[in-house]
């Protein structure tokens, strides 16, 4: 992460801070009627099993302490109290200087909730959070996502972990890690890249089939990413249905 921008307001975030802020953005965009959020709702949102990596088990004290820390940083705001249930909202549009950039915020929220992922996975996952007035064509293809990612990378908010020039399976993450965590993410990505390099195939006579095999491999990787996205969406629907049942006392 670069410190070249002297006017940058934001600072690195802990794992709990990243999770809390990611949940606040997610719920603002997907369930606006339930936003701002209480501590109890944030505990549930942080610990849900879908759309989270890793799955956490925070309690109310963890979340309260985290919110107070985010409040001191200027990243979260207490919006009600004085005898009423306290509720919180994020202040990331101002804190990260992303005013009027809801698609960029959706992309960043997915990275906060899941960490490093391929751009194909990210597009499918972030798309669920851009149906809040940003238009039906938001993130309609990878080119549009890459434009958003490069804009965020220019602000050190996104980091490309794949080697420059790589076309398939490009891995990105957010830039809000503390420096030592970000370095670990870089090392993990480098190791995964090295492990994914195939051994040279023995020479055989006859027409080469490598181009066709490579195309099939790419299509298979994209299909697997789509399946993961669909499973994630199904898990989200199950969580929302269970919360609705609980609220109705069913």
PDB file of C-alpha atoms in Angstrom:
ATOM      1  CA  UNK A   1       0.000   0.000   0.000  1.00  0.00           C
ATOM      2  CA  UNK A   2       1.328   3.410  -0.926  1.00  0.00           C
ATOM      3  CA  UNK A   3       1.317   6.507   1.263  1.00  0.00           C
ATOM      4  CA  UNK A   4       1.815   8.776  -1.747  1.00  0.00           C
ATOM      5  CA  UNK A   5      -1.505  10.551  -1.188  1.00  0.00           C
ATOM      6  CA  UNK A   6      -0.995  12.941   1.742  1.00  0.00           C
ATOM      7  CA  UNK A   7      -4.728  13.766   1.854  1.00  0.00           C
ATOM      8  CA  UNK A   8      -5.839  10.177   2.431  1.00  0.00           C
ATOM      9  CA  UNK A   9      -8.235   9.982   5.386  1.00  0.00           C
ATOM     10  CA  UNK A  10      -8.481   6.235   5.819  1.00  0.00           C
ATOM     11  CA  UNK A  11      -6.162   3.900   7.675  1.00  0.00           C
ATOM     12  CA  UNK A  12      -5.706   0.092   7.697  1.00  0.00           C
ATOM     13  CA  UNK A  13      -8.454  -1.963   9.342  1.00  0.00           C
ATOM     14  CA  UNK A  14      -8.446  -5.035  11.556  1.00  0.00           C
ATOM     15  CA  UNK A  15     -10.290  -8.206  10.527  1.00  0.00           C
ATOM     16  CA  UNK A  16     -13.255  -7.342  12.762  1.00  0.00           C
ATOM     17  CA  UNK A  17     -13.404  -3.780  11.470  1.00  0.00           C
ATOM     18  CA  UNK A  18     -13.391  -5.016   7.876  1.00  0.00           C
ATOM     19  CA  UNK A  19     -16.177  -7.485   8.581  1.00  0.00           C
ATOM     20  CA  UNK A  20     -18.382  -4.939  10.377  1.00  0.00           C
ATOM     21  CA  UNK A  21     -17.991  -2.331   7.635  1.00  0.00           C
ATOM     22  CA  UNK A  22     -18.585  -4.906   4.909  1.00  0.00           C
ATOM     23  CA  UNK A  23     -21.822  -5.994   6.588  1.00  0.00           C
ATOM     24  CA  UNK A  24     -23.020  -2.403   7.029  1.00  0.00           C
ATOM     25  CA  UNK A  25     -22.529  -1.708   3.321  1.00  0.00           C
ATOM     26  CA  UNK A  26     -24.073  -5.032   2.297  1.00  0.00           C
ATOM     27  CA  UNK A  27     -27.222  -4.545   4.368  1.00  0.00           C
ATOM     28  CA  UNK A  28     -27.584  -0.929   3.271  1.00  0.00           C
ATOM     29  CA  UNK A  29     -27.658  -2.123  -0.326  1.00  0.00           C
ATOM     30  CA  UNK A  30     -29.547  -5.428  -0.085  1.00  0.00           C
ATOM     31  CA  UNK A  31     -31.972  -4.850   2.832  1.00  0.00           C
ATOM     32  CA  UNK A  32     -32.273  -1.056   3.215  1.00  0.00           C
ATOM     33  CA  UNK A  33     -35.338  -1.384   5.468  1.00  0.00           C
ATOM     34  CA  UNK A  34     -33.069  -3.017   8.078  1.00  0.00           C
ATOM     35  CA  UNK A  35     -30.444  -0.257   7.895  1.00  0.00           C
ATOM     36  CA  UNK A  36     -28.952   1.392   9.988  1.00  0.00           C
ATOM     37  CA  UNK A  37     -28.197  -1.686  12.102  1.00  0.00           C
ATOM     38  CA  UNK A  38     -28.290  -2.566  15.776  1.00  0.00           C
ATOM     39  CA  UNK A  39     -25.442  -4.395  17.490  1.00  0.00           C
ATOM     40  CA  UNK A  40     -27.584  -7.549  17.605  1.00  0.00           C
ATOM     41  CA  UNK A  41     -28.261  -7.385  13.871  1.00  0.00           C
ATOM     42  CA  UNK A  42     -24.570  -6.816  13.204  1.00  0.00           C
ATOM     43  CA  UNK A  43     -23.608  -9.879  15.241  1.00  0.00           C
ATOM     44  CA  UNK A  44     -25.970 -11.955  13.093  1.00  0.00           C
ATOM     45  CA  UNK A  45     -24.763 -10.361   9.868  1.00  0.00           C
ATOM     46  CA  UNK A  46     -21.085 -10.771  10.703  1.00  0.00           C
ATOM     47  CA  UNK A  47     -21.457 -14.430  11.686  1.00  0.00           C
ATOM     48  CA  UNK A  48     -23.743 -15.627   8.883  1.00  0.00           C
ATOM     49  CA  UNK A  49     -22.330 -18.523   6.895  1.00  0.00           C
ATOM     50  CA  UNK A  50     -23.120 -17.272   3.398  1.00  0.00           C
ATOM     51  CA  UNK A  51     -21.063 -14.598   1.641  1.00  0.00           C
ATOM     52  CA  UNK A  52     -18.403 -14.625   4.373  1.00  0.00           C
ATOM     53  CA  UNK A  53     -14.795 -15.799   4.321  1.00  0.00           C
ATOM     54  CA  UNK A  54     -13.746 -16.741   6.887  1.00  0.00           C
ATOM     55  CA  UNK A  55     -16.900 -17.544   8.870  1.00  0.00           C
ATOM     56  CA  UNK A  56     -16.692 -15.780  12.233  1.00  0.00           C
ATOM     57  CA  UNK A  57     -18.194 -16.195  15.712  1.00  0.00           C
ATOM     58  CA  UNK A  58     -18.137 -12.672  17.143  1.00  0.00           C
ATOM     59  CA  UNK A  59     -20.266 -11.734  20.142  1.00  0.00           C
ATOM     60  CA  UNK A  60     -21.955  -8.453  21.081  1.00  0.00           C
ATOM     61  CA  UNK A  61     -18.951  -7.225  23.069  1.00  0.00           C
ATOM     62  CA  UNK A  62     -16.674  -7.805  20.062  1.00  0.00           C
ATOM     63  CA  UNK A  63     -18.997  -5.823  17.802  1.00  0.00           C
ATOM     64  CA  UNK A  64     -19.541  -2.988  20.290  1.00  0.00           C
ATOM     65  CA  UNK A  65     -15.795  -2.552  20.787  1.00  0.00           C
ATOM     66  CA  UNK A  66     -15.242  -2.618  17.034  1.00  0.00           C
ATOM     67  CA  UNK A  67     -17.940  -0.024  16.384  1.00  0.00           C
ATOM     68  CA  UNK A  68     -16.456   2.329  18.962  1.00  0.00           C
ATOM     69  CA  UNK A  69     -13.056   1.979  17.305  1.00  0.00           C
ATOM     70  CA  UNK A  70     -14.565   2.665  13.885  1.00  0.00           C
ATOM     71  CA  UNK A  71     -16.392   5.663  15.310  1.00  0.00           C
ATOM     72  CA  UNK A  72     -13.107   7.092  16.559  1.00  0.00           C
ATOM     73  CA  UNK A  73     -11.616   6.611  13.097  1.00  0.00           C
ATOM     74  CA  UNK A  74     -14.598   8.299  11.465  1.00  0.00           C
ATOM     75  CA  UNK A  75     -15.646   5.177   9.534  1.00  0.00           C
ATOM     76  CA  UNK A  76     -18.899   4.463  11.447  1.00  0.00           C
ATOM     77  CA  UNK A  77     -21.563   6.706  12.968  1.00  0.00           C
ATOM     78  CA  UNK A  78     -24.039   6.129  15.824  1.00  0.00           C
ATOM     79  CA  UNK A  79     -27.382   7.427  14.561  1.00  0.00           C
ATOM     80  CA  UNK A  80     -29.772   6.735  17.442  1.00  0.00           C
ATOM     81  CA  UNK A  81     -29.645   6.256  21.186  1.00  0.00           C
ATOM     82  CA  UNK A  82     -30.924   7.981  24.357  1.00  0.00           C
ATOM     83  CA  UNK A  83     -33.231   5.206  25.485  1.00  0.00           C
ATOM     84  CA  UNK A  84     -33.832   3.784  22.021  1.00  0.00           C
ATOM     85  CA  UNK A  85     -32.001   0.842  20.494  1.00  0.00           C
ATOM     86  CA  UNK A  86     -28.655   2.112  19.284  1.00  0.00           C
ATOM     87  CA  UNK A  87     -28.139   1.776  15.551  1.00  0.00           C
ATOM     88  CA  UNK A  88     -25.102   2.308  13.402  1.00  0.00           C
ATOM     89  CA  UNK A  89     -24.321   3.233   9.822  1.00  0.00           C
ATOM     90  CA  UNK A  90     -21.067   3.311   7.902  1.00  0.00           C
ATOM     91  CA  UNK A  91     -19.385   6.503   6.755  1.00  0.00           C
ATOM     92  CA  UNK A  92     -17.296   4.924   4.008  1.00  0.00           C
ATOM     93  CA  UNK A  93     -18.404   7.149   1.147  1.00  0.00           C
ATOM     94  CA  UNK A  94     -16.772  10.062   2.962  1.00  0.00           C
ATOM     95  CA  UNK A  95     -14.009   8.180   4.785  1.00  0.00           C
ATOM     96  CA  UNK A  96     -12.763   6.525   1.594  1.00  0.00           C
ATOM     97  CA  UNK A  97     -13.574   9.514  -0.631  1.00  0.00           C
ATOM     98  CA  UNK A  98     -15.960   7.470  -2.788  1.00  0.00           C
ATOM     99  CA  UNK A  99     -18.872   9.908  -2.912  1.00  0.00           C
ATOM    100  CA  UNK A 100     -21.392   9.119  -5.662  1.00  0.00           C
ATOM    101  CA  UNK A 101     -19.632   5.837  -6.484  1.00  0.00           C
ATOM    102  CA  UNK A 102     -22.087   3.121  -5.338  1.00  0.00           C
ATOM    103  CA  UNK A 103     -20.734   0.469  -7.714  1.00  0.00           C
ATOM    104  CA  UNK A 104     -17.192   0.957  -6.437  1.00  0.00           C
ATOM    105  CA  UNK A 105     -18.541   0.703  -2.891  1.00  0.00           C
ATOM    106  CA  UNK A 106     -20.318  -2.575  -3.705  1.00  0.00           C
ATOM    107  CA  UNK A 107     -17.111  -4.020  -5.156  1.00  0.00           C
ATOM    108  CA  UNK A 108     -15.097  -2.945  -2.137  1.00  0.00           C
ATOM    109  CA  UNK A 109     -17.701  -4.345   0.275  1.00  0.00           C
ATOM    110  CA  UNK A 110     -17.480  -7.786  -1.340  1.00  0.00           C
ATOM    111  CA  UNK A 111     -13.715  -7.708  -0.957  1.00  0.00           C
ATOM    112  CA  UNK A 112     -14.090  -6.731   2.706  1.00  0.00           C
ATOM    113  CA  UNK A 113     -16.500  -9.633   3.286  1.00  0.00           C
ATOM    114  CA  UNK A 114     -14.500 -12.315   1.452  1.00  0.00           C
ATOM    115  CA  UNK A 115     -10.969 -11.088   0.885  1.00  0.00           C
ATOM    116  CA  UNK A 116      -8.947 -12.160  -2.155  1.00  0.00           C
ATOM    117  CA  UNK A 117     -10.896 -13.561  -5.116  1.00  0.00           C
ATOM    118  CA  UNK A 118     -10.849 -13.711  -8.887  1.00  0.00           C
ATOM    119  CA  UNK A 119     -12.435 -10.908 -10.851  1.00  0.00           C
ATOM    120  CA  UNK A 120     -14.968 -13.381 -12.270  1.00  0.00           C
ATOM    121  CA  UNK A 121     -16.099 -14.376  -8.793  1.00  0.00           C
ATOM    122  CA  UNK A 122     -16.121 -10.754  -7.682  1.00  0.00           C
ATOM    123  CA  UNK A 123     -18.354  -9.592 -10.525  1.00  0.00           C
ATOM    124  CA  UNK A 124     -21.002 -12.210  -9.782  1.00  0.00           C
ATOM    125  CA  UNK A 125     -20.935 -11.511  -6.062  1.00  0.00           C
ATOM    126  CA  UNK A 126     -20.899  -7.708  -6.235  1.00  0.00           C
ATOM    127  CA  UNK A 127     -23.742  -7.640  -8.760  1.00  0.00           C
ATOM    128  CA  UNK A 128     -26.229  -8.458  -5.981  1.00  0.00           C
ATOM    129  CA  UNK A 129     -25.374  -5.118  -4.364  1.00  0.00           C
ATOM    130  CA  UNK A 130     -25.769  -2.841  -7.372  1.00  0.00           C
ATOM    131  CA  UNK A 131     -29.547  -3.030  -7.680  1.00  0.00           C
ATOM    132  CA  UNK A 132     -30.082   0.028  -5.484  1.00  0.00           C
ATOM    133  CA  UNK A 133     -30.609   2.599  -8.202  1.00  0.00           C
ATOM    134  CA  UNK A 134     -27.246   2.276  -9.908  1.00  0.00           C
ATOM    135  CA  UNK A 135     -28.910   0.924 -13.032  1.00  0.00           C
ATOM    136  CA  UNK A 136     -29.561  -2.529 -14.518  1.00  0.00           C
ATOM    137  CA  UNK A 137     -26.340  -2.527 -16.544  1.00  0.00           C
ATOM    138  CA  UNK A 138     -23.967  -2.032 -13.617  1.00  0.00           C
ATOM    139  CA  UNK A 139     -21.135  -4.595 -13.747  1.00  0.00           C
ATOM    140  CA  UNK A 140     -22.638  -6.099 -16.886  1.00  0.00           C
ATOM    141  CA  UNK A 141     -19.234  -7.435 -17.940  1.00  0.00           C
ATOM    142  CA  UNK A 142     -15.659  -7.859 -16.760  1.00  0.00           C
ATOM    143  CA  UNK A 143     -14.453  -4.805 -18.681  1.00  0.00           C
ATOM    144  CA  UNK A 144     -16.696  -2.576 -16.585  1.00  0.00           C
ATOM    145  CA  UNK A 145     -15.510  -4.259 -13.393  1.00  0.00           C
ATOM    146  CA  UNK A 146     -11.858  -3.849 -14.409  1.00  0.00           C
ATOM    147  CA  UNK A 147     -12.433  -0.136 -14.936  1.00  0.00           C
ATOM    148  CA  UNK A 148     -13.810   0.129 -11.388  1.00  0.00           C
ATOM    149  CA  UNK A 149     -10.958  -1.953  -9.979  1.00  0.00           C
ATOM    150  CA  UNK A 150      -8.263   0.132 -11.657  1.00  0.00           C
ATOM    151  CA  UNK A 151      -9.883   3.296 -10.329  1.00  0.00           C
ATOM    152  CA  UNK A 152      -9.834   1.849  -6.807  1.00  0.00           C
ATOM    153  CA  UNK A 153      -6.264   0.617  -7.261  1.00  0.00           C
ATOM    154  CA  UNK A 154      -5.186   4.165  -8.121  1.00  0.00           C
ATOM    155  CA  UNK A 155      -6.343   5.100  -4.600  1.00  0.00           C
ATOM    156  CA  UNK A 156      -4.641   2.084  -2.981  1.00  0.00           C
ATOM    157  CA  UNK A 157      -8.080   0.679  -2.101  1.00  0.00           C
ATOM    158  CA  UNK A 158      -7.640  -2.386  -4.345  1.00  0.00           C
ATOM    159  CA  UNK A 159      -4.528  -4.490  -4.921  1.00  0.00           C
ATOM    160  CA  UNK A 160      -3.953  -6.748  -7.943  1.00  0.00           C
ATOM    161  CA  UNK A 161      -2.314  -9.961  -6.723  1.00  0.00           C
ATOM    162  CA  UNK A 162      -1.832 -11.629 -10.121  1.00  0.00           C
ATOM    163  CA  UNK A 163       1.216 -10.909 -12.296  1.00  0.00           C
ATOM    164  CA  UNK A 164       0.850  -7.985 -14.732  1.00  0.00           C
ATOM    165  CA  UNK A 165      -0.454  -9.117 -18.092  1.00  0.00           C
ATOM    166  CA  UNK A 166      -2.337 -12.159 -16.789  1.00  0.00           C
ATOM    167  CA  UNK A 167      -5.659 -12.466 -18.623  1.00  0.00           C
ATOM    168  CA  UNK A 168      -7.466 -15.367 -16.938  1.00  0.00           C
ATOM    169  CA  UNK A 169      -8.157 -15.884 -13.264  1.00  0.00           C
ATOM    170  CA  UNK A 170      -6.901 -12.451 -12.197  1.00  0.00           C
ATOM    171  CA  UNK A 171      -6.953 -12.247  -8.383  1.00  0.00           C
ATOM    172  CA  UNK A 172      -7.591  -9.010  -6.504  1.00  0.00           C
ATOM    173  CA  UNK A 173      -8.084  -7.958  -2.909  1.00  0.00           C
ATOM    174  CA  UNK A 174      -8.734  -4.741  -1.008  1.00  0.00           C
ATOM    175  CA  UNK A 175      -5.971  -2.454   0.207  1.00  0.00           C
ATOM    176  CA  UNK A 176      -7.304  -1.951   3.735  1.00  0.00           C
ATOM    177  CA  UNK A 177      -5.175  -4.665   5.329  1.00  0.00           C
ATOM    178  CA  UNK A 178      -2.426  -3.692   7.755  1.00  0.00           C
ATOM    179  CA  UNK A 179       0.907  -3.951   5.871  1.00  0.00           C
ATOM    180  CA  UNK A 180       1.895  -7.334   7.344  1.00  0.00           C
ATOM    181  CA  UNK A 181      -1.466  -8.890   6.421  1.00  0.00           C
ATOM    182  CA  UNK A 182      -1.304  -7.511   2.903  1.00  0.00           C
ATOM    183  CA  UNK A 183       2.154  -9.018   2.487  1.00  0.00           C
ATOM    184  CA  UNK A 184       0.783 -12.412   3.562  1.00  0.00           C
ATOM    185  CA  UNK A 185      -1.966 -12.079   0.957  1.00  0.00           C
ATOM    186  CA  UNK A 186       0.647 -11.345  -1.697  1.00  0.00           C
ATOM    187  CA  UNK A 187       2.667 -14.399  -0.673  1.00  0.00           C
ATOM    188  CA  UNK A 188      -0.385 -16.675  -0.681  1.00  0.00           C
ATOM    189  CA  UNK A 189      -1.324 -15.483  -4.152  1.00  0.00           C
ATOM    190  CA  UNK A 190       2.229 -16.014  -5.404  1.00  0.00           C
ATOM    191  CA  UNK A 191       2.321 -19.551  -3.989  1.00  0.00           C
ATOM    192  CA  UNK A 192      -1.069 -20.349  -5.513  1.00  0.00           C
ATOM    193  CA  UNK A 193       0.111 -19.013  -8.859  1.00  0.00           C
ATOM    194  CA  UNK A 194       3.253 -21.158  -8.713  1.00  0.00           C
ATOM    195  CA  UNK A 195       1.296 -24.259  -7.707  1.00  0.00           C
ATOM    196  CA  UNK A 196      -1.131 -23.730 -10.579  1.00  0.00           C
ATOM    197  CA  UNK A 197       1.562 -23.809 -13.286  1.00  0.00           C
ATOM    198  CA  UNK A 198       1.289 -27.077 -15.181  1.00  0.00           C
ATOM    199  CA  UNK A 199       4.310 -29.248 -15.870  1.00  0.00           C
ATOM    200  CA  UNK A 200       5.380 -29.224 -19.537  1.00  0.00           C
ATOM    201  CA  UNK A 201       3.636 -31.931 -21.512  1.00  0.00           C
ATOM    202  CA  UNK A 202       5.746 -34.536 -23.311  1.00  0.00           C
ATOM    203  CA  UNK A 203       6.122 -34.048 -27.022  1.00  0.00           C
ATOM    204  CA  UNK A 204       3.872 -36.292 -29.072  1.00  0.00           C
ATOM    205  CA  UNK A 205       3.488 -36.692 -32.798  1.00  0.00           C
ATOM    206  CA  UNK A 206       0.377 -35.489 -34.517  1.00  0.00           C
ATOM    207  CA  UNK A 207      -1.606 -32.246 -34.391  1.00  0.00           C
ATOM    208  CA  UNK A 208      -1.294 -30.231 -31.196  1.00  0.00           C
ATOM    209  CA  UNK A 209      -4.438 -30.080 -29.051  1.00  0.00           C
ATOM    210  CA  UNK A 210      -3.170 -27.598 -26.479  1.00  0.00           C
ATOM    211  CA  UNK A 211      -5.185 -24.596 -27.721  1.00  0.00           C
ATOM    212  CA  UNK A 212      -8.447 -26.565 -27.554  1.00  0.00           C
ATOM    213  CA  UNK A 213      -7.566 -28.027 -24.151  1.00  0.00           C
ATOM    214  CA  UNK A 214      -6.733 -24.566 -22.839  1.00  0.00           C
ATOM    215  CA  UNK A 215     -10.068 -23.216 -24.045  1.00  0.00           C
ATOM    216  CA  UNK A 216     -11.957 -26.026 -22.348  1.00  0.00           C
ATOM    217  CA  UNK A 217     -10.019 -25.416 -19.140  1.00  0.00           C
ATOM    218  CA  UNK A 218     -10.899 -21.705 -19.198  1.00  0.00           C
ATOM    219  CA  UNK A 219     -14.586 -22.444 -19.802  1.00  0.00           C
ATOM    220  CA  UNK A 220     -14.597 -24.967 -16.958  1.00  0.00           C
ATOM    221  CA  UNK A 221     -13.056 -22.422 -14.580  1.00  0.00           C
ATOM    222  CA  UNK A 222     -15.710 -19.863 -15.516  1.00  0.00           C
ATOM    223  CA  UNK A 223     -18.500 -22.409 -15.003  1.00  0.00           C
ATOM    224  CA  UNK A 224     -17.138 -23.307 -11.585  1.00  0.00           C
ATOM    225  CA  UNK A 225     -17.066 -19.623 -10.630  1.00  0.00           C
ATOM    226  CA  UNK A 226     -20.688 -19.233 -11.757  1.00  0.00           C
ATOM    227  CA  UNK A 227     -21.719 -22.276  -9.708  1.00  0.00           C
ATOM    228  CA  UNK A 228     -20.027 -20.810  -6.620  1.00  0.00           C
ATOM    229  CA  UNK A 229     -21.882 -17.543  -7.170  1.00  0.00           C
ATOM    230  CA  UNK A 230     -25.245 -19.307  -7.519  1.00  0.00           C
ATOM    231  CA  UNK A 231     -24.628 -21.351  -4.389  1.00  0.00           C
ATOM    232  CA  UNK A 232     -23.723 -18.178  -2.511  1.00  0.00           C
ATOM    233  CA  UNK A 233     -26.941 -16.489  -3.660  1.00  0.00           C
ATOM    234  CA  UNK A 234     -28.954 -19.524  -2.544  1.00  0.00           C
ATOM    235  CA  UNK A 235     -27.310 -19.462   0.878  1.00  0.00           C
ATOM    236  CA  UNK A 236     -28.179 -15.781   1.188  1.00  0.00           C
ATOM    237  CA  UNK A 237     -31.840 -16.480   0.388  1.00  0.00           C
ATOM    238  CA  UNK A 238     -31.895 -19.236   2.985  1.00  0.00           C
ATOM    239  CA  UNK A 239     -30.449 -16.897   5.619  1.00  0.00           C
ATOM    240  CA  UNK A 240     -32.965 -14.169   4.798  1.00  0.00           C
ATOM    241  CA  UNK A 241     -35.838 -16.689   4.899  1.00  0.00           C
ATOM    242  CA  UNK A 242     -34.717 -17.981   8.288  1.00  0.00           C
ATOM    243  CA  UNK A 243     -34.479 -14.449   9.672  1.00  0.00           C
ATOM    244  CA  UNK A 244     -37.991 -13.726   8.388  1.00  0.00           C
ATOM    245  CA  UNK A 245     -39.304 -16.896  10.057  1.00  0.00           C
ATOM    246  CA  UNK A 246     -37.610 -15.944  13.309  1.00  0.00           C
ATOM    247  CA  UNK A 247     -39.076 -12.439  13.165  1.00  0.00           C
ATOM    248  CA  UNK A 248     -42.582 -13.832  12.595  1.00  0.00           C
ATOM    249  CA  UNK A 249     -42.174 -16.410  15.334  1.00  0.00           C
ATOM    250  CA  UNK A 250     -42.682 -19.269  12.907  1.00  0.00           C
TER     251      UNK A 250
END
